[in-house]
C-alpha positions as CSV (number, residue, x, y, z in Angstrom):
1,X,0.3,-9.7,19.3
2,X,-1.2,-6.3,18.5
3,X,1.1,-4.6,21.1
4,X,4.2,-6.3,19.6
5,X,3.2,-5.2,16.1
6,X,2.8,-1.6,17.3
7,X,5.9,-1.7,19.5
8,X,8.1,-3.1,16.6
9,X,7.0,-0.4,14.2
10,X,7.4,2.5,16.7
11,X,10.8,1.1,17.7
12,X,12.0,1.1,14.1
13,X,10.5,4.6,13.3
14,X,12.1,6.2,16.4
15,X,15.5,4.6,16.2
16,X,18.6,6.3,14.9
17,X,20.7,3.1,14.9
18,X,20.5,0.4,12.2
19,X,20.6,-2.4,14.8
20,X,17.7,-1.0,16.8
21,X,15.7,-0.5,13.5
22,X,16.5,-4.1,12.5
23,X,15.3,-5.4,15.9
24,X,12.1,-3.4,15.6
25,X,11.4,-4.9,12.2
26,X,12.1,-8.4,13.4
27,X,9.8,-8.0,16.4
28,X,7.1,-6.6,14.1
29,X,7.5,-9.5,11.6
30,X,7.4,-12.2,14.3
31,X,4.3,-10.6,15.9
32,X,2.2,-10.6,12.6
33,X,2.9,-14.2,11.7
34,X,0.2,-15.6,14.1
35,X,-2.3,-13.1,12.6
36,X,-1.6,-14.3,9.1
37,X,-1.8,-18.0,10.0
38,X,-5.1,-17.5,12.1
39,X,-7.5,-19.0,9.5
40,X,-6.0,-22.5,10.0
41,X,-6.1,-23.4,6.3
42,X,-3.3,-24.7,4.0
43,X,-3.5,-21.4,2.1
44,X,-3.0,-19.4,5.3
45,X,0.0,-21.6,6.3
46,X,1.5,-21.1,2.8
47,X,1.0,-17.3,3.1
48,X,2.6,-17.3,6.5
49,X,5.6,-19.2,5.2
50,X,6.0,-16.9,2.1
51,X,5.8,-13.8,4.3
52,X,8.3,-15.2,6.8
53,X,10.8,-16.2,4.2
54,X,10.7,-12.9,2.2
55,X,10.9,-10.8,5.3
56,X,13.8,-12.9,6.7
57,X,15.7,-12.5,3.4
58,X,15.0,-8.7,3.4
59,X,16.2,-8.5,7.0
60,X,19.4,-10.4,6.2
61,X,20.0,-7.9,3.2
62,X,19.4,-5.0,5.6
63,X,21.8,-6.3,8.1
64,X,24.4,-7.0,5.4
65,X,24.1,-3.4,4.1
66,X,24.4,-1.8,7.5
67,X,27.3,-4.1,8.5
68,X,29.3,-3.2,5.3
69,X,28.6,0.5,5.9
70,X,29.7,0.2,9.6
71,X,32.8,-1.6,8.4
72,X,33.6,1.1,5.9
73,X,32.7,4.2,8.0
74,X,32.8,2.9,11.6
75,X,29.3,4.2,12.1
76,X,25.9,2.5,12.7
77,X,23.9,5.7,12.4
78,X,21.0,5.5,9.9
79,X,21.7,9.0,8.5
80,X,25.3,8.1,7.8
81,X,24.7,5.4,5.2
82,X,27.4,6.7,2.7
83,X,28.6,3.5,1.0
84,X,27.0,3.2,-2.5
85,X,26.8,-0.6,-2.4
86,X,25.2,-0.4,1.0
87,X,22.6,2.1,0.0
88,X,21.6,0.1,-3.1
89,X,21.3,-3.2,-1.0
90,X,19.4,-1.3,1.7
91,X,17.0,0.2,-0.8
92,X,16.3,-3.2,-2.3
93,X,15.7,-4.8,1.2
94,X,13.3,-2.0,2.1
95,X,11.4,-2.4,-1.2
96,X,11.2,-6.2,-0.4
97,X,9.8,-5.5,3.0
98,X,7.1,-3.1,1.8
99,X,6.3,-5.2,-1.4
100,X,7.4,-2.9,-4.2
101,X,8.5,-4.2,-7.6
102,X,10.6,-6.1,-8.6
103,X,10.5,-7.7,-5.2
104,X,6.7,-7.7,-4.9
105,X,6.0,-11.4,-5.7
106,X,5.0,-12.3,-2.1
107,X,2.4,-9.6,-1.5
108,X,-0.6,-10.7,-3.7
109,X,-0.2,-14.4,-2.5
110,X,0.1,-13.4,1.2
111,X,-3.0,-11.1,1.0
112,X,-5.0,-13.8,-0.8
113,X,-4.1,-16.4,1.9
114,X,-5.1,-14.4,4.9
115,X,-8.2,-12.6,6.4
116,X,-9.3,-9.2,5.3
117,X,-8.3,-7.6,8.6
118,X,-4.8,-8.9,8.3
119,X,-4.7,-7.9,4.7
120,X,-5.5,-4.3,5.8
121,X,-2.7,-4.5,8.4
122,X,-0.1,-5.7,5.8
123,X,-1.1,-3.0,3.2
124,X,-1.2,-0.1,5.6
125,X,0.6,-0.4,9.0
126,X,3.3,-2.8,7.8
127,X,4.5,-0.2,5.3
128,X,5.1,2.5,7.8
129,X,8.5,1.3,9.2
130,X,10.2,0.6,5.8
131,X,8.9,3.9,4.3
132,X,10.2,5.8,7.3
133,X,13.7,4.2,6.9
134,X,13.7,4.9,3.2
135,X,12.7,8.5,4.0
136,X,15.7,8.8,6.3
137,X,18.2,7.5,3.8
138,X,16.5,9.1,0.7
139,X,19.3,11.7,0.3
140,X,21.9,8.9,0.0
141,X,20.2,6.6,-2.5
142,X,20.9,7.2,-6.2
143,X,17.8,8.9,-7.8
144,X,18.0,6.6,-10.9
145,X,17.4,3.5,-8.7
146,X,14.4,4.9,-7.0
147,X,12.8,6.3,-10.2
148,X,13.3,3.1,-12.2
149,X,11.9,1.0,-9.3
150,X,9.0,3.4,-9.0
151,X,8.1,3.2,-12.7
152,X,8.5,-0.6,-12.6
153,X,6.2,-0.9,-9.6
154,X,3.6,1.3,-11.3
155,X,3.7,-0.8,-14.5
156,X,3.5,-4.1,-12.6
157,X,0.8,-2.8,-10.2
158,X,-1.3,-1.7,-13.2
159,X,-0.9,-4.7,-15.4
160,X,-1.2,-7.2,-12.5
161,X,-4.5,-5.9,-11.3
162,X,-6.3,-5.8,-14.6
163,X,-7.0,-9.5,-14.8
164,X,-8.0,-10.1,-11.2
165,X,-11.4,-11.2,-9.9
166,X,-10.2,-11.6,-6.2
167,X,-10.5,-8.2,-4.4
168,X,-7.6,-8.9,-2.1
169,X,-5.2,-9.5,-5.0
170,X,-6.6,-6.4,-6.7
171,X,-5.9,-4.4,-3.6
172,X,-2.3,-5.9,-3.4
173,X,-1.6,-4.7,-7.0
174,X,-3.2,-1.4,-6.1
175,X,-0.7,-1.2,-3.2
176,X,2.2,-2.0,-5.5
177,X,1.1,0.7,-7.9
178,X,0.8,3.4,-5.2
179,X,4.1,2.4,-3.7
180,X,5.6,3.1,-7.2
181,X,4.4,6.7,-7.0
182,X,5.8,7.0,-3.4
183,X,9.3,5.5,-4.3
184,X,9.5,7.5,-7.6
185,X,9.2,10.9,-5.9
186,X,11.2,9.9,-2.7
187,X,14.5,11.2,-4.1
188,X,13.1,14.5,-5.3
189,X,10.7,15.4,-2.5
190,X,10.6,13.0,0.4
191,X,7.8,15.0,2.1
192,X,5.6,14.5,-0.9
193,X,6.3,10.8,-0.8
194,X,5.1,10.6,2.8
195,X,2.0,12.6,1.9
196,X,1.2,10.2,-1.0
197,X,1.5,7.0,1.2
198,X,-0.5,8.7,4.0
199,X,-3.4,9.5,1.6
200,X,-3.2,5.9,0.2
201,X,-3.6,4.6,3.8
202,X,-6.5,6.9,4.4
203,X,-8.3,5.7,1.2
204,X,-7.5,2.0,1.6
205,X,-8.4,1.6,5.2
206,X,-12.2,2.3,4.8
207,X,-12.3,0.0,1.7
208,X,-11.0,-2.9,3.7
209,X,-13.2,-2.1,6.7
210,X,-16.3,-2.1,4.5
211,X,-15.2,-5.3,2.7
212,X,-14.8,-6.9,6.1
213,X,-18.2,-5.8,7.3
214,X,-19.9,-7.2,4.2
215,X,-17.6,-10.3,3.8
216,X,-16.8,-9.2,0.3
217,X,-13.9,-11.1,-1.2
218,X,-14.5,-11.3,-5.0
219,X,-16.0,-9.1,-7.7
220,X,-19.0,-11.3,-7.8
221,X,-19.6,-10.7,-4.1
222,X,-19.2,-7.0,-4.7
223,X,-21.9,-6.9,-7.4
224,X,-24.5,-8.3,-4.9
225,X,-23.7,-6.2,-1.9
226,X,-26.4,-3.6,-2.8
227,X,-28.9,-6.0,-1.3
228,X,-27.4,-5.7,2.2
229,X,-26.0,-2.2,2.2
230,X,-26.4,0.2,-0.7
231,X,-24.4,3.0,0.9
232,X,-21.4,0.7,1.5
233,X,-21.5,-0.4,-2.2
234,X,-21.4,3.2,-3.4
235,X,-18.8,4.1,-0.9
236,X,-16.5,1.3,-2.0
237,X,-16.9,2.4,-5.6
238,X,-16.1,6.0,-4.9
239,X,-13.1,5.1,-2.7
240,X,-11.8,2.9,-5.5
241,X,-12.0,5.9,-7.9
242,X,-10.3,8.1,-5.2
243,X,-7.4,5.5,-4.8
244,X,-7.0,5.5,-8.6
245,X,-6.3,9.3,-8.5
246,X,-9.4,10.4,-10.4
247,X,-10.3,14.1,-9.9
248,X,-12.0,15.6,-7.9
249,X,-11.3,12.9,-5.2
250,X,-8.6,13.1,-2.5
251,X,-6.4,10.5,-4.3
252,X,-5.9,13.0,-7.2
253,X,-4.1,15.5,-4.9
254,X,-0.8,13.7,-4.3
255,X,-0.6,12.5,-7.9
256,X,-1.0,16.0,-9.3
257,X,1.6,17.4,-6.9
258,X,4.1,14.6,-7.8
259,X,3.6,15.2,-11.6
260,X,4.0,19.0,-11.0
261,X,7.3,18.3,-9.1
262,X,8.6,16.0,-11.9
263,X,7.9,18.6,-14.6
264,X,9.5,21.3,-12.4
265,X,12.6,19.1,-12.3
266,X,12.6,18.8,-16.1
267,X,11.6,15.1,-16.0
268,X,8.6,15.4,-18.4
269,X,9.3,11.9,-19.9
270,X,9.1,10.3,-16.5
271,X,5.9,12.3,-15.8
272,X,4.4,11.1,-19.1
273,X,5.3,7.4,-18.2
274,X,3.7,7.9,-14.8
275,X,0.4,9.2,-16.4
276,X,0.4,6.3,-18.9
277,X,0.8,3.7,-16.2
278,X,-1.9,5.3,-14.0
279,X,-4.3,4.9,-17.0
280,X,-3.6,1.1,-16.9
281,X,-4.4,0.9,-13.2
282,X,-7.5,3.1,-13.7
283,X,-8.9,0.3,-15.9
284,X,-9.4,-2.1,-13.0
285,X,-10.6,0.6,-10.6
286,X,-13.2,1.6,-13.1
287,X,-14.2,-2.0,-13.6
288,X,-15.0,-2.3,-9.9
289,X,-16.9,1.0,-10.0
290,X,-18.8,-0.1,-13.1
291,X,-19.8,-3.5,-11.5
292,X,-21.0,-1.9,-8.3
293,X,-22.7,1.3,-9.5
294,X,-23.7,1.0,-13.2
295,X,-25.0,-2.5,-13.8
296,X,-28.8,-3.0,-13.4
297,X,-29.4,-5.0,-10.2
298,X,-31.7,-8.1,-10.3
299,X,-35.1,-7.1,-9.0
300,X,-36.4,-10.5,-8.1
301,X,-38.2,-11.2,-4.8
302,X,-35.4,-13.2,-3.1
303,X,-32.9,-10.5,-3.9
304,X,-34.9,-7.9,-1.9
305,X,-35.3,-9.9,1.3
306,X,-31.8,-9.1,2.5
307,X,-32.9,-5.5,3.1
308,X,-34.2,-6.6,6.5
309,X,-30.7,-7.2,7.8
310,X,-29.3,-3.9,9.0
311,X,-25.6,-3.3,8.4
312,X,-24.0,-0.6,10.4
313,X,-20.7,1.1,9.5
314,X,-18.1,1.5,12.3
315,X,-17.5,5.2,13.5
316,X,-13.9,4.9,12.1
317,X,-15.2,4.1,8.6
318,X,-17.8,6.8,8.7
319,X,-15.1,9.4,9.7
320,X,-12.5,8.2,7.2
321,X,-14.8,8.1,4.1
322,X,-15.3,11.9,3.7
323,X,-11.5,12.4,4.3
324,X,-10.7,9.8,1.7
325,X,-13.0,11.5,-0.9
326,X,-13.2,15.2,-0.4
327,X,-10.1,17.0,0.8
328,X,-8.6,18.0,-2.6
329,X,-9.5,21.6,-1.9
330,X,-6.6,21.7,0.6
331,X,-4.0,21.7,-2.2
332,X,-3.3,25.5,-2.0
333,X,-2.6,25.1,1.7
334,X,0.2,22.5,1.2
335,X,3.7,23.9,1.3
336,X,5.6,22.2,-1.6
């Protein structure tokens, strides 16, 4: 299964032909279905069905767009997507595949119905192939479409996460919000969009890995993790703040560059809207940080007994945390 997931993504990312890209996405989608349905619960079966149906519809839209373009231009090349109708349908299908608004409806439900490891896979690895295809056709998509979808994703990602107590749903809305930033800047500076999604993946991966190691699934669980591993609790809180784009953490870097690019292009109104929507999403990130770091913990005898169980972080998590928090000082070295 793992090999098929990796192979499908690599096949899509390295192909120059729409049919090969489509086959890679189908292989990837069919390979991840057993992973989503692994828990053997009705909720997991429901999540698998929702994932399959939405991805199948997105694949059908993708095939329709590429077929119409081939019919009009006689070319299956990814870079030759010239037909305006085809580019719009293709952009919508890719947004549906990665879970961006307004076609985001499946993402929170699927994440809630599966395990934390699979949720990590869906929010990080599964976005690589659609983002790569969008990067390749970004010159042909009308900027107004990408910018409006980006702002919509940021609003829905911010408002959707505010009222959540389930961490997986919160992370799903966080993913939608970050995709909004990526999509919005894709037409103006595709390289900056790739940097934004890369930093999002770097900050999200250790959060999910630590949630998996402590079996944390709700805000209530998170408020009691200090008894098993204090450093993990603080790390999750700091990483949440980094994902929100709060300075001086790493997550602030792409957001600052994106806002700088928008203002350079005389899109100050769009930049203001982006800042306002990021304040909404900051609300739920700060709530998580507040719950984990600023509330007085119960000091009763039973709550202290868990200290005896040692909880070791994996080497991957240990390496990724400093990267996800403290590489903002590299901004001057980035060519933009």
